[in-house]
Tab-separated table of C-alpha atoms in Angstrom:
chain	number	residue	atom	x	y	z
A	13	UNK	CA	4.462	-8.034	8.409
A	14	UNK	CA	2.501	-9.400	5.516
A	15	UNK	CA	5.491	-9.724	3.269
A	16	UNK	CA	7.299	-11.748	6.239
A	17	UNK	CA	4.811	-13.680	7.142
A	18	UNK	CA	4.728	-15.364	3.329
A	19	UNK	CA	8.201	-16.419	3.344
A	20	UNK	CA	8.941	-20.132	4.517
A	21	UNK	CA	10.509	-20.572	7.731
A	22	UNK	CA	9.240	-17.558	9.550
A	23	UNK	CA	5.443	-19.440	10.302
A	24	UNK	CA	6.868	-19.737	14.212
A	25	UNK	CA	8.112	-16.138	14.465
A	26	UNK	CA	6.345	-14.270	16.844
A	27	UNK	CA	6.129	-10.980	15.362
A	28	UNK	CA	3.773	-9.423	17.785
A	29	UNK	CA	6.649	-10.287	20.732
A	30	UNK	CA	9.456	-8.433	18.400
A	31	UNK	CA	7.689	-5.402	16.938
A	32	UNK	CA	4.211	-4.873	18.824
A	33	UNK	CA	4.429	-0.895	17.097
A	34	UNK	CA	3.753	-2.671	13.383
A	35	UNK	CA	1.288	-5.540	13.934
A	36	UNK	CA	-0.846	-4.158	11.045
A	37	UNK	CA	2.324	-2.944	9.133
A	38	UNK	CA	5.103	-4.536	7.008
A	39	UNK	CA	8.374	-5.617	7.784
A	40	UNK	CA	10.910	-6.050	4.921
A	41	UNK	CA	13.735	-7.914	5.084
A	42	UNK	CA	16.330	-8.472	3.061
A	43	UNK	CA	19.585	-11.012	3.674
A	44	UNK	CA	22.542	-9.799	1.313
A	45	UNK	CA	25.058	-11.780	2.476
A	46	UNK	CA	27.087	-13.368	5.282
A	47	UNK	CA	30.416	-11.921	6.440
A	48	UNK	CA	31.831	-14.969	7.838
A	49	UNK	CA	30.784	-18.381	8.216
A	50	UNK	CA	27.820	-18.824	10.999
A	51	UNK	CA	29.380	-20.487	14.470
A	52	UNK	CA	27.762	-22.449	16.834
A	53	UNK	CA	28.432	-20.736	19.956
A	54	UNK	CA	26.191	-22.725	22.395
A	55	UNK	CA	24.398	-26.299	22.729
A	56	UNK	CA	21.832	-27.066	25.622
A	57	UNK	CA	19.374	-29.362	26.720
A	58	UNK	CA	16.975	-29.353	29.664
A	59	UNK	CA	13.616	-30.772	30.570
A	60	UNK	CA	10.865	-28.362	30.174
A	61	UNK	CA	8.365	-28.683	32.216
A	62	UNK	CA	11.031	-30.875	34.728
A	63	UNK	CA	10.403	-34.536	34.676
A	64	UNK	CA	8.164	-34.480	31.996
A	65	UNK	CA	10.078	-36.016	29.758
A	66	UNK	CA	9.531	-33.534	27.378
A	67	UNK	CA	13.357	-32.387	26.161
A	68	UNK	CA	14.077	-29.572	24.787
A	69	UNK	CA	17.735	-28.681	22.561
A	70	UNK	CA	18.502	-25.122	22.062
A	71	UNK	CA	21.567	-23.771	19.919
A	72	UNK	CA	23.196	-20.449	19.852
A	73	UNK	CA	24.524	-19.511	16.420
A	74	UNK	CA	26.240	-16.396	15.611
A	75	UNK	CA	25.564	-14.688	12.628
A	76	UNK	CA	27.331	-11.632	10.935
A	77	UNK	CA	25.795	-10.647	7.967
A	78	UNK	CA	24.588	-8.026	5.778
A	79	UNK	CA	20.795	-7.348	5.620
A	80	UNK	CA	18.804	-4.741	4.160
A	81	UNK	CA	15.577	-3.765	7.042
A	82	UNK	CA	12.327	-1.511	6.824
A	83	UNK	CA	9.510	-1.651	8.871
A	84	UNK	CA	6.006	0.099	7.545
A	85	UNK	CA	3.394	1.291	9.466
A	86	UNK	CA	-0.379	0.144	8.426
A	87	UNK	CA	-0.571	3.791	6.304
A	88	UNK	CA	3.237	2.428	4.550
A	89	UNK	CA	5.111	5.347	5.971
A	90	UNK	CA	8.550	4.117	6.934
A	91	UNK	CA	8.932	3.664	10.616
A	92	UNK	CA	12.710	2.386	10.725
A	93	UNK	CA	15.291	0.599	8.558
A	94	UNK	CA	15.573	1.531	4.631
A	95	UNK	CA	14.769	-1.352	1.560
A	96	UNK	CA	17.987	0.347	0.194
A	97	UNK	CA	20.689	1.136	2.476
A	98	UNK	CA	22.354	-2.551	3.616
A	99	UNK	CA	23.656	-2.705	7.340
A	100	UNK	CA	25.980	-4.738	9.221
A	101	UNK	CA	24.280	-7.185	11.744
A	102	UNK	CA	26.067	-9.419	14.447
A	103	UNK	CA	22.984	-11.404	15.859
A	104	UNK	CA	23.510	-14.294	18.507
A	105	UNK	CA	20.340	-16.515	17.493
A	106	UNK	CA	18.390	-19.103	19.864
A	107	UNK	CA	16.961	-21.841	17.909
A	108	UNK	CA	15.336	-24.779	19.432
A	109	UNK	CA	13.824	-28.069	18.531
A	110	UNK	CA	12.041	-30.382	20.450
A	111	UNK	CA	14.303	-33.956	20.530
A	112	UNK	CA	11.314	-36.217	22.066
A	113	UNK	CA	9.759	-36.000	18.619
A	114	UNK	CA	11.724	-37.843	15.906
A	115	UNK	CA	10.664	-35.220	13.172
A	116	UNK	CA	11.088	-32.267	14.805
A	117	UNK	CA	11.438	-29.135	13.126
A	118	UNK	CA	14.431	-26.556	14.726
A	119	UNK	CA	12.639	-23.064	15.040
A	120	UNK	CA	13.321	-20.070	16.067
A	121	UNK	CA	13.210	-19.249	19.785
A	122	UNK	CA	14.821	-15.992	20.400
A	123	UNK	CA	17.638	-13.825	20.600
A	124	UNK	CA	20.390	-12.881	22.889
A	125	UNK	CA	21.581	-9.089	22.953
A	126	UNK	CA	25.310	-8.982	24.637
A	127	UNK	CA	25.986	-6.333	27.188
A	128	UNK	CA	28.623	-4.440	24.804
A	129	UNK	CA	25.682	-4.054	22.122
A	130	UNK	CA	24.847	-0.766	21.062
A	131	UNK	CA	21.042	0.212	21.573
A	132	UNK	CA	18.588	-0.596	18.886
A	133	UNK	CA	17.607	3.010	17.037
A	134	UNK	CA	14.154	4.420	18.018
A	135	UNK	CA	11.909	5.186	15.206
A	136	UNK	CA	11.723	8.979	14.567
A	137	UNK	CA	8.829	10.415	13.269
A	138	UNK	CA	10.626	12.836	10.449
A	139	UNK	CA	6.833	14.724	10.242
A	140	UNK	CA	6.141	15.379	13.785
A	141	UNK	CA	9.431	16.788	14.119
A	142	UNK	CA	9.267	18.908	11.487
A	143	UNK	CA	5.936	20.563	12.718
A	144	UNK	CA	7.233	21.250	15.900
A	145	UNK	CA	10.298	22.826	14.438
A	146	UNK	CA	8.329	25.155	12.318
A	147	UNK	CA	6.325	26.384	15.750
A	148	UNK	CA	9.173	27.968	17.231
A	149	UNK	CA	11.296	30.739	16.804
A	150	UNK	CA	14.364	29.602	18.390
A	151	UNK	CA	16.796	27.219	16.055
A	152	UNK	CA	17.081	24.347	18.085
A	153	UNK	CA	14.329	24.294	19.983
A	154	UNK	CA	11.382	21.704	20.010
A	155	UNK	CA	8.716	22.254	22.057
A	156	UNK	CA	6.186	19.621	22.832
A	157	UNK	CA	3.881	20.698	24.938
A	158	UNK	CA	2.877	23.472	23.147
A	159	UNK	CA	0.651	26.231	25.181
A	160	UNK	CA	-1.753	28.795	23.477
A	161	UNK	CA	-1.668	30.668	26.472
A	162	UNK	CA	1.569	30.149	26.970
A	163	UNK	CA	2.505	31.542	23.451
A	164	UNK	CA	0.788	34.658	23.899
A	165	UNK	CA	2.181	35.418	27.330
A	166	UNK	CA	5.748	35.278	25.232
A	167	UNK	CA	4.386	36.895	22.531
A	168	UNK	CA	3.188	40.044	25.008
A	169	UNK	CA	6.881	39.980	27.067
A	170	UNK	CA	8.801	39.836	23.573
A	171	UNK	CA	6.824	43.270	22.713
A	172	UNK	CA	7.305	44.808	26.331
A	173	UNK	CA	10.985	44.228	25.901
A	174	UNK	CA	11.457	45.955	22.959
């Protein structure tokens, strides 16, 4: 999150909201290029709170690109992503700008996640489930609730059946 937070145009990112797992870590990210020209899919604008007078425009741009992603946790173990391996990303990004003011700034609001969308990939801890596969006997198995008592009660049947 420290390398993020230096680059210009991200001082309105909520970073806590996104990844609330790394909020002492770092998040690298990397844009390599774009795939196809960005599209404005979207264009709105309401009154927040209503009849305040206070208007607000948002405008939902789609993006295909190629970025590179890794997110560190505070000890800089890699939680998810790699700094080397580029991906393909179709976002559909929420930017907004408040229109009462004459020199507002657009931001970044949020972003949309279509039905059809795969799920994001959980971060797997490669060490934890490396430990657990070196506890049991059985290729395949992970055990995570693992039982001294329980162990030796299987250790005592194994020898009975023999």
């Amino acid at each position: 999150m420290k390398r993020i937070k230096a680059k210009e145009g991200y001082q309105d990112f909520d970073l806590k909201k996104r990844w609330p797992d790394v909020e002492n870590g770092t998040v690298v990210c990397e844009l390599q290029h774009f795939k196809e020209p960005s599209r404005v899919v979207s264009v709105r604008c309401y009154d927040m709170p209503p009849n305040s007078g206070k208007d607000i425009a948002q405008v939902t741009v789609r993006m295909h690109s190629v970025q590179k992603l890794a997110i560190y946790d505070r000890f800089g173990r890699l939680l998810l992503g790699s700094e080397d391996e580029p991906k393909d990303c179709l976002e559909y990004v929420v930017f907004e700008n408040h229109i009462v003011s004459t020199y507002g700034k657009w931001r970044f609001h949020d972003k949309v996640y279509p039905h059809w969308a795969r799920p994001k990939e959980g971060v797997i801890r490669e060490s934890l489930l490396n430990r657990m596969k070196s506890r049991t006997s059985e290729p395949g198995v992970i055990r995570f609730g693992f039982d001294k008592q329980r162990a030796v009660d299987e250790k005592k049947q194994k020898e009975l059946e023999k």
